[in-house]
mmCIF file with all atom_site columns, C-alpha atoms in Angstrom:
data_model
loop_
_atom_site.group_PDB
_atom_site.id
_atom_site.type_symbol
_atom_site.label_atom_id
_atom_site.label_alt_id
_atom_site.label_comp_id
_atom_site.label_asym_id
_atom_site.label_entity_id
_atom_site.label_seq_id
_atom_site.pdbx_PDB_ins_code
_atom_site.Cartn_x
_atom_site.Cartn_y
_atom_site.Cartn_z
_atom_site.occupancy
_atom_site.B_iso_or_equiv
_atom_site.pdbx_formal_charge
_atom_site.auth_seq_id
_atom_site.auth_comp_id
_atom_site.auth_asym_id
_atom_site.auth_atom_id
_atom_site.pdbx_PDB_model_num
ATOM 1   C CA . UNK A 1 1   ? 137.153 140.521 100.021 1.00 0.00 ? 5   UNK A CA 1
ATOM 2   C CA . UNK A 1 2   ? 139.685 137.832 99.088  1.00 0.00 ? 6   UNK A CA 1
ATOM 3   C CA . UNK A 1 3   ? 139.731 136.693 102.718 1.00 0.00 ? 7   UNK A CA 1
ATOM 4   C CA . UNK A 1 4   ? 135.936 136.502 102.777 1.00 0.00 ? 8   UNK A CA 1
ATOM 5   C CA . UNK A 1 5   ? 135.886 134.501 99.552  1.00 0.00 ? 9   UNK A CA 1
ATOM 6   C CA . UNK A 1 6   ? 138.425 132.058 100.992 1.00 0.00 ? 10  UNK A CA 1
ATOM 7   C CA . UNK A 1 7   ? 136.435 131.754 104.214 1.00 0.00 ? 11  UNK A CA 1
ATOM 8   C CA . UNK A 1 8   ? 133.190 131.091 102.339 1.00 0.00 ? 12  UNK A CA 1
ATOM 9   C CA . UNK A 1 9   ? 134.823 128.471 100.132 1.00 0.00 ? 13  UNK A CA 1
ATOM 10  C CA . UNK A 1 10  ? 136.243 126.753 103.222 1.00 0.00 ? 14  UNK A CA 1
ATOM 11  C CA . UNK A 1 11  ? 132.832 126.783 104.900 1.00 0.00 ? 15  UNK A CA 1
ATOM 12  C CA . UNK A 1 12  ? 131.262 125.211 101.807 1.00 0.00 ? 16  UNK A CA 1
ATOM 13  C CA . UNK A 1 13  ? 133.860 122.412 101.752 1.00 0.00 ? 17  UNK A CA 1
ATOM 14  C CA . UNK A 1 14  ? 133.252 121.686 105.443 1.00 0.00 ? 18  UNK A CA 1
ATOM 15  C CA . UNK A 1 15  ? 129.503 121.669 104.811 1.00 0.00 ? 19  UNK A CA 1
ATOM 16  C CA . UNK A 1 16  ? 129.863 119.129 101.995 1.00 0.00 ? 20  UNK A CA 1
ATOM 17  C CA . UNK A 1 17  ? 131.842 116.795 104.252 1.00 0.00 ? 21  UNK A CA 1
ATOM 18  C CA . UNK A 1 18  ? 129.276 116.966 107.072 1.00 0.00 ? 22  UNK A CA 1
ATOM 19  C CA . UNK A 1 19  ? 126.573 114.312 107.322 1.00 0.00 ? 23  UNK A CA 1
ATOM 20  C CA . UNK A 1 20  ? 122.898 115.150 106.802 1.00 0.00 ? 24  UNK A CA 1
ATOM 21  C CA . UNK A 1 21  ? 122.440 114.896 110.570 1.00 0.00 ? 25  UNK A CA 1
ATOM 22  C CA . UNK A 1 22  ? 125.321 117.268 111.302 1.00 0.00 ? 26  UNK A CA 1
ATOM 23  C CA . UNK A 1 23  ? 123.834 119.800 108.920 1.00 0.00 ? 27  UNK A CA 1
ATOM 24  C CA . UNK A 1 24  ? 120.404 119.493 110.513 1.00 0.00 ? 28  UNK A CA 1
ATOM 25  C CA . UNK A 1 25  ? 121.632 119.734 114.115 1.00 0.00 ? 29  UNK A CA 1
ATOM 26  C CA . UNK A 1 26  ? 124.433 122.249 113.703 1.00 0.00 ? 30  UNK A CA 1
ATOM 27  C CA . UNK A 1 27  ? 126.244 122.882 116.994 1.00 0.00 ? 31  UNK A CA 1
ATOM 28  C CA . UNK A 1 28  ? 123.789 120.569 118.793 1.00 0.00 ? 32  UNK A CA 1
ATOM 29  C CA . UNK A 1 29  ? 125.461 117.592 117.120 1.00 0.00 ? 33  UNK A CA 1
ATOM 30  C CA . UNK A 1 30  ? 128.254 117.739 119.720 1.00 0.00 ? 34  UNK A CA 1
ATOM 31  C CA . UNK A 1 31  ? 125.675 117.085 122.459 1.00 0.00 ? 35  UNK A CA 1
ATOM 32  C CA . UNK A 1 32  ? 125.127 113.556 121.137 1.00 0.00 ? 36  UNK A CA 1
ATOM 33  C CA . UNK A 1 33  ? 126.761 110.663 122.958 1.00 0.00 ? 37  UNK A CA 1
ATOM 34  C CA . UNK A 1 34  ? 130.151 109.919 121.308 1.00 0.00 ? 38  UNK A CA 1
ATOM 35  C CA . UNK A 1 35  ? 128.924 106.507 120.149 1.00 0.00 ? 39  UNK A CA 1
ATOM 36  C CA . UNK A 1 36  ? 125.959 108.068 118.387 1.00 0.00 ? 40  UNK A CA 1
ATOM 37  C CA . UNK A 1 37  ? 128.224 110.647 116.773 1.00 0.00 ? 41  UNK A CA 1
ATOM 38  C CA . UNK A 1 38  ? 129.852 107.717 114.940 1.00 0.00 ? 42  UNK A CA 1
ATOM 39  C CA . UNK A 1 39  ? 126.472 106.526 113.655 1.00 0.00 ? 43  UNK A CA 1
ATOM 40  C CA . UNK A 1 40  ? 125.097 109.951 112.750 1.00 0.00 ? 44  UNK A CA 1
ATOM 41  C CA . UNK A 1 41  ? 128.390 111.445 111.597 1.00 0.00 ? 45  UNK A CA 1
ATOM 42  C CA . UNK A 1 42  ? 129.926 111.441 108.138 1.00 0.00 ? 46  UNK A CA 1
ATOM 43  C CA . UNK A 1 43  ? 130.993 108.267 106.328 1.00 0.00 ? 47  UNK A CA 1
ATOM 44  C CA . UNK A 1 44  ? 134.334 108.620 104.503 1.00 0.00 ? 48  UNK A CA 1
ATOM 45  C CA . UNK A 1 45  ? 134.544 108.001 100.778 1.00 0.00 ? 49  UNK A CA 1
ATOM 46  C CA . UNK A 1 46  ? 135.146 104.328 100.079 1.00 0.00 ? 50  UNK A CA 1
ATOM 47  C CA . UNK A 1 47  ? 133.706 103.324 103.460 1.00 0.00 ? 51  UNK A CA 1
ATOM 48  C CA . UNK A 1 48  ? 130.406 101.873 104.617 1.00 0.00 ? 52  UNK A CA 1
ATOM 49  C CA . UNK A 1 49  ? 128.589 101.883 107.955 1.00 0.00 ? 53  UNK A CA 1
ATOM 50  C CA . UNK A 1 50  ? 127.419 98.428  108.999 1.00 0.00 ? 54  UNK A CA 1
ATOM 51  C CA . UNK A 1 51  ? 125.257 97.419  111.934 1.00 0.00 ? 55  UNK A CA 1
ATOM 52  C CA . UNK A 1 52  ? 123.980 94.076  113.223 1.00 0.00 ? 56  UNK A CA 1
ATOM 53  C CA . UNK A 1 53  ? 121.634 93.276  116.061 1.00 0.00 ? 57  UNK A CA 1
ATOM 54  C CA . UNK A 1 54  ? 118.236 91.983  117.102 1.00 0.00 ? 58  UNK A CA 1
ATOM 55  C CA . UNK A 1 55  ? 114.871 93.666  117.388 1.00 0.00 ? 59  UNK A CA 1
ATOM 56  C CA . UNK A 1 56  ? 112.753 92.575  120.338 1.00 0.00 ? 60  UNK A CA 1
ATOM 57  C CA . UNK A 1 57  ? 109.759 93.520  118.187 1.00 0.00 ? 61  UNK A CA 1
ATOM 58  C CA . UNK A 1 58  ? 109.397 94.386  114.514 1.00 0.00 ? 62  UNK A CA 1
ATOM 59  C CA . UNK A 1 59  ? 106.604 94.760  112.002 1.00 0.00 ? 63  UNK A CA 1
ATOM 60  C CA . UNK A 1 60  ? 102.971 95.601  111.423 1.00 0.00 ? 64  UNK A CA 1
ATOM 61  C CA . UNK A 1 61  ? 100.935 96.586  114.478 1.00 0.00 ? 65  UNK A CA 1
ATOM 62  C CA . UNK A 1 62  ? 97.768  98.001  112.900 1.00 0.00 ? 66  UNK A CA 1
ATOM 63  C CA . UNK A 1 63  ? 94.278  96.619  112.206 1.00 0.00 ? 67  UNK A CA 1
ATOM 64  C CA . UNK A 1 64  ? 93.891  93.623  109.900 1.00 0.00 ? 68  UNK A CA 1
ATOM 65  C CA . UNK A 1 65  ? 91.993  95.640  107.295 1.00 0.00 ? 69  UNK A CA 1
ATOM 66  C CA . UNK A 1 66  ? 95.135  97.669  106.645 1.00 0.00 ? 70  UNK A CA 1
ATOM 67  C CA . UNK A 1 67  ? 97.378  94.656  106.000 1.00 0.00 ? 71  UNK A CA 1
ATOM 68  C CA . UNK A 1 68  ? 96.764  94.493  102.184 1.00 0.00 ? 72  UNK A CA 1
ATOM 69  C CA . UNK A 1 69  ? 97.909  98.115  101.886 1.00 0.00 ? 73  UNK A CA 1
ATOM 70  C CA . UNK A 1 70  ? 101.050 97.367  103.877 1.00 0.00 ? 74  UNK A CA 1
ATOM 71  C CA . UNK A 1 71  ? 101.804 94.452  101.511 1.00 0.00 ? 75  UNK A CA 1
ATOM 72  C CA . UNK A 1 72  ? 101.939 96.953  98.634  1.00 0.00 ? 76  UNK A CA 1
ATOM 73  C CA . UNK A 1 73  ? 104.479 99.004  100.576 1.00 0.00 ? 77  UNK A CA 1
ATOM 74  C CA . UNK A 1 74  ? 106.536 95.844  101.193 1.00 0.00 ? 78  UNK A CA 1
ATOM 75  C CA . UNK A 1 75  ? 107.172 95.417  97.460  1.00 0.00 ? 79  UNK A CA 1
ATOM 76  C CA . UNK A 1 76  ? 108.537 98.955  97.444  1.00 0.00 ? 80  UNK A CA 1
ATOM 77  C CA . UNK A 1 77  ? 110.810 98.332  100.470 1.00 0.00 ? 81  UNK A CA 1
ATOM 78  C CA . UNK A 1 78  ? 108.974 100.783 102.720 1.00 0.00 ? 82  UNK A CA 1
ATOM 79  C CA . UNK A 1 79  ? 106.938 98.736  105.256 1.00 0.00 ? 83  UNK A CA 1
ATOM 80  C CA . UNK A 1 80  ? 105.965 95.069  105.553 1.00 0.00 ? 84  UNK A CA 1
ATOM 81  C CA . UNK A 1 81  ? 103.022 93.028  106.951 1.00 0.00 ? 85  UNK A CA 1
ATOM 82  C CA . UNK A 1 82  ? 105.025 90.554  109.089 1.00 0.00 ? 86  UNK A CA 1
ATOM 83  C CA . UNK A 1 83  ? 105.128 90.854  112.864 1.00 0.00 ? 87  UNK A CA 1
ATOM 84  C CA . UNK A 1 84  ? 107.572 88.878  115.032 1.00 0.00 ? 88  UNK A CA 1
ATOM 85  C CA . UNK A 1 85  ? 109.757 89.113  118.097 1.00 0.00 ? 89  UNK A CA 1
ATOM 86  C CA . UNK A 1 86  ? 113.550 88.593  118.312 1.00 0.00 ? 90  UNK A CA 1
ATOM 87  C CA . UNK A 1 87  ? 114.156 89.439  114.652 1.00 0.00 ? 91  UNK A CA 1
ATOM 88  C CA . UNK A 1 88  ? 117.816 89.492  113.455 1.00 0.00 ? 92  UNK A CA 1
ATOM 89  C CA . UNK A 1 89  ? 118.626 92.772  111.746 1.00 0.00 ? 93  UNK A CA 1
ATOM 90  C CA . UNK A 1 90  ? 121.327 94.286  109.516 1.00 0.00 ? 94  UNK A CA 1
ATOM 91  C CA . UNK A 1 91  ? 121.864 97.795  108.185 1.00 0.00 ? 95  UNK A CA 1
ATOM 92  C CA . UNK A 1 92  ? 124.279 99.293  105.671 1.00 0.00 ? 96  UNK A CA 1
ATOM 93  C CA . UNK A 1 93  ? 124.757 103.058 105.325 1.00 0.00 ? 97  UNK A CA 1
ATOM 94  C CA . UNK A 1 94  ? 126.551 104.581 102.341 1.00 0.00 ? 98  UNK A CA 1
ATOM 95  C CA . UNK A 1 95  ? 126.976 108.034 100.837 1.00 0.00 ? 99  UNK A CA 1
ATOM 96  C CA . UNK A 1 96  ? 126.352 108.101 97.087  1.00 0.00 ? 100 UNK A CA 1
ATOM 97  C CA . UNK A 1 97  ? 127.858 110.383 94.450  1.00 0.00 ? 101 UNK A CA 1
ATOM 98  C CA . UNK A 1 98  ? 125.210 113.059 95.021  1.00 0.00 ? 102 UNK A CA 1
ATOM 99  C CA . UNK A 1 99  ? 125.944 113.193 98.753  1.00 0.00 ? 103 UNK A CA 1
ATOM 100 C CA . UNK A 1 100 ? 122.733 111.421 99.788  1.00 0.00 ? 104 UNK A CA 1
ATOM 101 C CA . UNK A 1 101 ? 122.920 109.007 102.727 1.00 0.00 ? 105 UNK A CA 1
ATOM 102 C CA . UNK A 1 102 ? 121.494 105.682 101.563 1.00 0.00 ? 106 UNK A CA 1
ATOM 103 C CA . UNK A 1 103 ? 120.442 103.033 104.048 1.00 0.00 ? 107 UNK A CA 1
ATOM 104 C CA . UNK A 1 104 ? 119.498 99.420  103.347 1.00 0.00 ? 108 UNK A CA 1
ATOM 105 C CA . UNK A 1 105 ? 117.961 97.422  106.211 1.00 0.00 ? 109 UNK A CA 1
ATOM 106 C CA . UNK A 1 106 ? 117.317 93.671  106.276 1.00 0.00 ? 110 UNK A CA 1
ATOM 107 C CA . UNK A 1 107 ? 114.870 92.090  108.732 1.00 0.00 ? 111 UNK A CA 1
ATOM 108 C CA . UNK A 1 108 ? 115.357 88.301  108.900 1.00 0.00 ? 112 UNK A CA 1
ATOM 109 C CA . UNK A 1 109 ? 111.894 86.993  109.773 1.00 0.00 ? 113 UNK A CA 1
ATOM 110 C CA . UNK A 1 110 ? 111.393 83.267  110.304 1.00 0.00 ? 114 UNK A CA 1
ATOM 111 C CA . UNK A 1 111 ? 109.796 82.662  106.885 1.00 0.00 ? 115 UNK A CA 1
ATOM 112 C CA . UNK A 1 112 ? 111.427 85.356  104.761 1.00 0.00 ? 116 UNK A CA 1
ATOM 113 C CA . UNK A 1 113 ? 113.617 88.429  104.881 1.00 0.00 ? 117 UNK A CA 1
ATOM 114 C CA . UNK A 1 114 ? 112.258 91.911  104.289 1.00 0.00 ? 118 UNK A CA 1
ATOM 115 C CA . UNK A 1 115 ? 114.141 95.004  103.193 1.00 0.00 ? 119 UNK A CA 1
ATOM 116 C CA . UNK A 1 116 ? 113.649 98.687  103.905 1.00 0.00 ? 120 UNK A CA 1
ATOM 117 C CA . UNK A 1 117 ? 115.518 101.280 101.860 1.00 0.00 ? 121 UNK A CA 1
ATOM 118 C CA . UNK A 1 118 ? 115.739 105.055 102.012 1.00 0.00 ? 122 UNK A CA 1
ATOM 119 C CA . UNK A 1 119 ? 117.873 108.024 100.968 1.00 0.00 ? 123 UNK A CA 1
ATOM 120 C CA . UNK A 1 120 ? 118.365 111.125 103.129 1.00 0.00 ? 124 UNK A CA 1
ATOM 121 C CA . UNK A 1 121 ? 119.332 114.607 101.961 1.00 0.00 ? 125 UNK A CA 1
ATOM 122 C CA . UNK A 1 122 ? 119.431 117.993 103.728 1.00 0.00 ? 126 UNK A CA 1
ATOM 123 C CA . UNK A 1 123 ? 116.123 119.853 103.692 1.00 0.00 ? 127 UNK A CA 1
ATOM 124 C CA . UNK A 1 124 ? 115.151 123.496 104.206 1.00 0.00 ? 128 UNK A CA 1
ATOM 125 C CA . UNK A 1 125 ? 115.639 125.254 107.550 1.00 0.00 ? 129 UNK A CA 1
ATOM 126 C CA . UNK A 1 126 ? 117.621 122.474 109.198 1.00 0.00 ? 130 UNK A CA 1
ATOM 127 C CA . UNK A 1 127 ? 115.309 119.607 108.270 1.00 0.00 ? 131 UNK A CA 1
ATOM 128 C CA . UNK A 1 128 ? 116.086 116.220 106.691 1.00 0.00 ? 132 UNK A CA 1
ATOM 129 C CA . UNK A 1 129 ? 114.311 114.910 103.596 1.00 0.00 ? 133 UNK A CA 1
ATOM 130 C CA . UNK A 1 130 ? 113.962 111.125 103.667 1.00 0.00 ? 134 UNK A CA 1
ATOM 131 C CA . UNK A 1 131 ? 112.841 109.438 100.452 1.00 0.00 ? 135 UNK A CA 1
ATOM 132 C CA . UNK A 1 132 ? 111.611 105.926 101.226 1.00 0.00 ? 136 UNK A CA 1
ATOM 133 C CA . UNK A 1 133 ? 111.573 102.806 99.091  1.00 0.00 ? 137 UNK A CA 1
ATOM 134 C CA . UNK A 1 134 ? 113.472 101.507 96.089  1.00 0.00 ? 138 UNK A CA 1
ATOM 135 C CA . UNK A 1 135 ? 112.522 104.499 93.941  1.00 0.00 ? 139 UNK A CA 1
ATOM 136 C CA . UNK A 1 136 ? 112.082 107.083 96.678  1.00 0.00 ? 140 UNK A CA 1
ATOM 137 C CA . UNK A 1 137 ? 108.383 107.453 95.909  1.00 0.00 ? 141 UNK A CA 1
ATOM 138 C CA . UNK A 1 138 ? 107.369 108.448 99.438  1.00 0.00 ? 142 UNK A CA 1
ATOM 139 C CA . UNK A 1 139 ? 109.000 111.497 100.986 1.00 0.00 ? 143 UNK A CA 1
ATOM 140 C CA . UNK A 1 140 ? 109.054 112.234 104.716 1.00 0.00 ? 144 UNK A CA 1
ATOM 141 C CA . UNK A 1 141 ? 110.449 115.514 106.046 1.00 0.00 ? 145 UNK A CA 1
ATOM 142 C CA . UNK A 1 142 ? 112.037 115.125 109.486 1.00 0.00 ? 146 UNK A CA 1
ATOM 143 C CA . UNK A 1 143 ? 113.039 117.470 112.292 1.00 0.00 ? 147 UNK A CA 1
ATOM 144 C CA . UNK A 1 144 ? 116.014 116.312 114.377 1.00 0.00 ? 148 UNK A CA 1
ATOM 145 C CA . UNK A 1 145 ? 116.909 117.218 117.944 1.00 0.00 ? 149 UNK A CA 1
ATOM 146 C CA . UNK A 1 146 ? 119.151 115.905 120.718 1.00 0.00 ? 150 UNK A CA 1
ATOM 147 C CA . UNK A 1 147 ? 117.502 114.593 123.877 1.00 0.00 ? 151 UNK A CA 1
ATOM 148 C CA . UNK A 1 148 ? 119.749 113.666 126.835 1.00 0.00 ? 152 UNK A CA 1
ATOM 149 C CA . UNK A 1 149 ? 122.564 112.594 124.509 1.00 0.00 ? 153 UNK A CA 1
ATOM 150 C CA . UNK A 1 150 ? 120.239 110.643 122.212 1.00 0.00 ? 154 UNK A CA 1
ATOM 151 C CA . UNK A 1 151 ? 118.723 111.474 118.822 1.00 0.00 ? 155 UNK A CA 1
ATOM 152 C CA . UNK A 1 152 ? 115.036 112.003 118.097 1.00 0.00 ? 156 UNK A CA 1
ATOM 153 C CA . UNK A 1 153 ? 113.564 112.463 114.628 1.00 0.00 ? 157 UNK A CA 1
ATOM 154 C CA . UNK A 1 154 ? 109.962 113.625 114.181 1.00 0.00 ? 158 UNK A CA 1
ATOM 155 C CA . UNK A 1 155 ? 108.110 113.754 110.868 1.00 0.00 ? 159 UNK A CA 1
ATOM 156 C CA . UNK A 1 156 ? 106.725 117.184 109.963 1.00 0.00 ? 160 UNK A CA 1
ATOM 157 C CA . UNK A 1 157 ? 105.583 116.651 106.370 1.00 0.00 ? 161 UNK A CA 1
ATOM 158 C CA . UNK A 1 158 ? 104.743 114.051 103.718 1.00 0.00 ? 162 UNK A CA 1
ATOM 159 C CA . UNK A 1 159 ? 104.848 114.076 99.935  1.00 0.00 ? 163 UNK A CA 1
ATOM 160 C CA . UNK A 1 160 ? 104.650 111.654 97.009  1.00 0.00 ? 164 UNK A CA 1
ATOM 161 C CA . UNK A 1 161 ? 107.139 111.605 94.133  1.00 0.00 ? 165 UNK A CA 1
ATOM 162 C CA . UNK A 1 162 ? 105.498 110.623 90.846  1.00 0.00 ? 166 UNK A CA 1
ATOM 163 C CA . UNK A 1 163 ? 107.397 110.875 87.534  1.00 0.00 ? 167 UNK A CA 1
ATOM 164 C CA . UNK A 1 164 ? 109.525 113.739 88.738  1.00 0.00 ? 168 UNK A CA 1
ATOM 165 C CA . UNK A 1 165 ? 106.648 115.607 90.358  1.00 0.00 ? 169 UNK A CA 1
ATOM 166 C CA . UNK A 1 166 ? 106.468 116.292 94.091  1.00 0.00 ? 170 UNK A CA 1
ATOM 167 C CA . UNK A 1 167 ? 102.907 116.116 95.415  1.00 0.00 ? 171 UNK A CA 1
ATOM 168 C CA . UNK A 1 168 ? 102.384 117.256 99.047  1.00 0.00 ? 172 UNK A CA 1
ATOM 169 C CA . UNK A 1 169 ? 100.203 114.898 101.095 1.00 0.00 ? 173 UNK A CA 1
ATOM 170 C CA . UNK A 1 170 ? 98.028  115.606 104.129 1.00 0.00 ? 174 UNK A CA 1
ATOM 171 C CA . UNK A 1 171 ? 99.727  114.884 107.444 1.00 0.00 ? 175 UNK A CA 1
ATOM 172 C CA . UNK A 1 172 ? 97.769  111.698 108.130 1.00 0.00 ? 176 UNK A CA 1
ATOM 173 C CA . UNK A 1 173 ? 100.800 109.702 109.266 1.00 0.00 ? 177 UNK A CA 1
ATOM 174 C CA . UNK A 1 174 ? 103.490 110.410 111.847 1.00 0.00 ? 178 UNK A CA 1
ATOM 175 C CA . UNK A 1 175 ? 106.955 108.869 112.239 1.00 0.00 ? 179 UNK A CA 1
ATOM 176 C CA . UNK A 1 176 ? 109.032 109.073 115.426 1.00 0.00 ? 180 UNK A CA 1
ATOM 177 C CA . UNK A 1 177 ? 112.584 107.690 115.605 1.00 0.00 ? 181 UNK A CA 1
ATOM 178 C CA . UNK A 1 178 ? 114.559 107.562 118.860 1.00 0.00 ? 182 UNK A CA 1
ATOM 179 C CA . UNK A 1 179 ? 118.165 106.363 119.162 1.00 0.00 ? 183 UNK A CA 1
ATOM 180 C CA . UNK A 1 180 ? 120.320 106.201 122.273 1.00 0.00 ? 184 UNK A CA 1
ATOM 181 C CA . UNK A 1 181 ? 123.096 104.193 123.881 1.00 0.00 ? 185 UNK A CA 1
ATOM 182 C CA . UNK A 1 182 ? 121.810 100.921 125.339 1.00 0.00 ? 186 UNK A CA 1
ATOM 183 C CA . UNK A 1 183 ? 121.857 101.318 129.134 1.00 0.00 ? 187 UNK A CA 1
ATOM 184 C CA . UNK A 1 184 ? 122.120 97.549  129.610 1.00 0.00 ? 188 UNK A CA 1
ATOM 185 C CA . UNK A 1 185 ? 125.007 97.131  127.159 1.00 0.00 ? 189 UNK A CA 1
ATOM 186 C CA . UNK A 1 186 ? 127.033 100.331 126.592 1.00 0.00 ? 190 UNK A CA 1
ATOM 187 C CA . UNK A 1 187 ? 128.750 98.907  123.501 1.00 0.00 ? 191 UNK A CA 1
ATOM 188 C CA . UNK A 1 188 ? 125.410 98.823  121.701 1.00 0.00 ? 192 UNK A CA 1
ATOM 189 C CA . UNK A 1 189 ? 122.896 101.438 120.644 1.00 0.00 ? 193 UNK A CA 1
ATOM 190 C CA . UNK A 1 190 ? 119.115 101.200 120.765 1.00 0.00 ? 194 UNK A CA 1
ATOM 191 C CA . UNK A 1 191 ? 116.631 102.324 118.149 1.00 0.00 ? 195 UNK A CA 1
ATOM 192 C CA . UNK A 1 192 ? 112.876 102.679 118.526 1.00 0.00 ? 196 UNK A CA 1
ATOM 193 C CA . UNK A 1 193 ? 110.752 103.546 115.467 1.00 0.00 ? 197 UNK A CA 1
ATOM 194 C CA . UNK A 1 194 ? 106.989 104.146 115.574 1.00 0.00 ? 198 UNK A CA 1
ATOM 195 C CA . UNK A 1 195 ? 104.638 104.887 112.667 1.00 0.00 ? 199 UNK A CA 1
ATOM 196 C CA . UNK A 1 196 ? 101.099 106.007 113.448 1.00 0.00 ? 200 UNK A CA 1
ATOM 197 C CA . UNK A 1 197 ? 98.140  106.970 111.258 1.00 0.00 ? 201 UNK A CA 1
ATOM 198 C CA . UNK A 1 198 ? 95.333  109.364 112.130 1.00 0.00 ? 202 UNK A CA 1
ATOM 199 C CA . UNK A 1 199 ? 92.232  107.581 113.510 1.00 0.00 ? 203 UNK A CA 1
ATOM 200 C CA . UNK A 1 200 ? 94.027  104.208 113.469 1.00 0.00 ? 204 UNK A CA 1
ATOM 201 C CA . UNK A 1 201 ? 96.889  104.792 115.910 1.00 0.00 ? 205 UNK A CA 1
ATOM 202 C CA . UNK A 1 202 ? 100.184 102.914 115.658 1.00 0.00 ? 206 UNK A CA 1
ATOM 203 C CA . UNK A 1 203 ? 100.465 100.712 112.547 1.00 0.00 ? 207 UNK A CA 1
ATOM 204 C CA . UNK A 1 204 ? 104.165 99.808  112.387 1.00 0.00 ? 208 UNK A CA 1
ATOM 205 C CA . UNK A 1 205 ? 107.088 99.631  114.798 1.00 0.00 ? 209 UNK A CA 1
ATOM 206 C CA . UNK A 1 206 ? 110.488 98.162  115.492 1.00 0.00 ? 210 UNK A CA 1
ATOM 207 C CA . UNK A 1 207 ? 112.715 98.407  118.542 1.00 0.00 ? 211 UNK A CA 1
ATOM 208 C CA . UNK A 1 208 ? 115.959 96.745  119.580 1.00 0.00 ? 212 UNK A CA 1
ATOM 209 C CA . UNK A 1 209 ? 119.713 97.136  119.850 1.00 0.00 ? 213 UNK A CA 1
ATOM 210 C CA . UNK A 1 210 ? 122.662 96.700  117.523 1.00 0.00 ? 214 UNK A CA 1
ATOM 211 C CA . UNK A 1 211 ? 126.403 97.191  117.131 1.00 0.00 ? 215 UNK A CA 1
ATOM 212 C CA . UNK A 1 212 ? 127.576 99.647  114.481 1.00 0.00 ? 216 UNK A CA 1
ATOM 213 C CA . UNK A 1 213 ? 130.958 100.199 112.852 1.00 0.00 ? 217 UNK A CA 1
ATOM 214 C CA . UNK A 1 214 ? 132.512 102.158 109.993 1.00 0.00 ? 218 UNK A CA 1
ATOM 215 C CA . UNK A 1 215 ? 134.702 100.062 107.709 1.00 0.00 ? 219 UNK A CA 1
ATOM 216 C CA . UNK A 1 216 ? 136.120 100.121 104.176 1.00 0.00 ? 220 UNK A CA 1
ATOM 217 C CA . UNK A 1 217 ? 133.960 98.492  101.548 1.00 0.00 ? 221 UNK A CA 1
ATOM 218 C CA . UNK A 1 218 ? 136.413 95.571  101.685 1.00 0.00 ? 222 UNK A CA 1
ATOM 219 C CA . UNK A 1 219 ? 135.447 94.893  105.311 1.00 0.00 ? 223 UNK A CA 1
ATOM 220 C CA . UNK A 1 220 ? 138.405 95.924  107.514 1.00 0.00 ? 224 UNK A CA 1
ATOM 221 C CA . UNK A 1 221 ? 137.215 98.205  110.362 1.00 0.00 ? 225 UNK A CA 1
ATOM 222 C CA . UNK A 1 222 ? 138.386 101.835 110.417 1.00 0.00 ? 226 UNK A CA 1
ATOM 223 C CA . UNK A 1 223 ? 138.601 104.546 113.062 1.00 0.00 ? 227 UNK A CA 1
ATOM 224 C CA . UNK A 1 224 ? 135.398 104.960 115.015 1.00 0.00 ? 228 UNK A CA 1
ATOM 225 C CA . UNK A 1 225 ? 134.561 101.258 115.227 1.00 0.00 ? 229 UNK A CA 1
ATOM 226 C CA . UNK A 1 226 ? 132.227 100.225 118.009 1.00 0.00 ? 230 UNK A CA 1
ATOM 227 C CA . UNK A 1 227 ? 132.286 96.605  119.148 1.00 0.00 ? 231 UNK A CA 1
ATOM 228 C CA . UNK A 1 228 ? 130.292 94.707  121.818 1.00 0.00 ? 232 UNK A CA 1
ATOM 229 C CA . UNK A 1 229 ? 131.546 94.884  125.386 1.00 0.00 ? 233 UNK A CA 1
#
């Protein structure tokens, strides 16, 4: 019994150190390309994951009548109405005190910069719960799987968070995220994100490549750094 208790306690400590992606994928995590394991793996305490790159395309792709709604989401750091090509991009990933993975993305459009923020936590049955925006008011539940060494995330549920209440929403929108090593530049990774709405089709997208590294908050790179070739 004592041995079992020790084993369970050890398993729990390992689980707490694992990233949300490692928890969702389990043994499949090792099938990711080594570069992507840096991005989707755990971030040590006192460290931050930083990425910089360019998106060949980024922004709103839906019908004009939907643009005012997207502007409301922009104020909440979820989506934005701009649409441009060759957009400089930055991302910072951190783990907060609760263990949530928080990401802050900056899209440097020609006239202004836009931000997207989210916080990821483990969900039931190997899923990931992603709460979008400054206050996490929109919740997307994601299923992760490895495809030919790359990562794919598919949305499987939506909910709204209002004053502490979780309100399930109909599955009118779908999010697909694909990440892989850039075939044209192996020191970089590519991301492709698509958001579609029932009856309207795709309404938002961004795709491009970036370099990612793990470094202390002070800025000196640590083990696992990836630099351009």
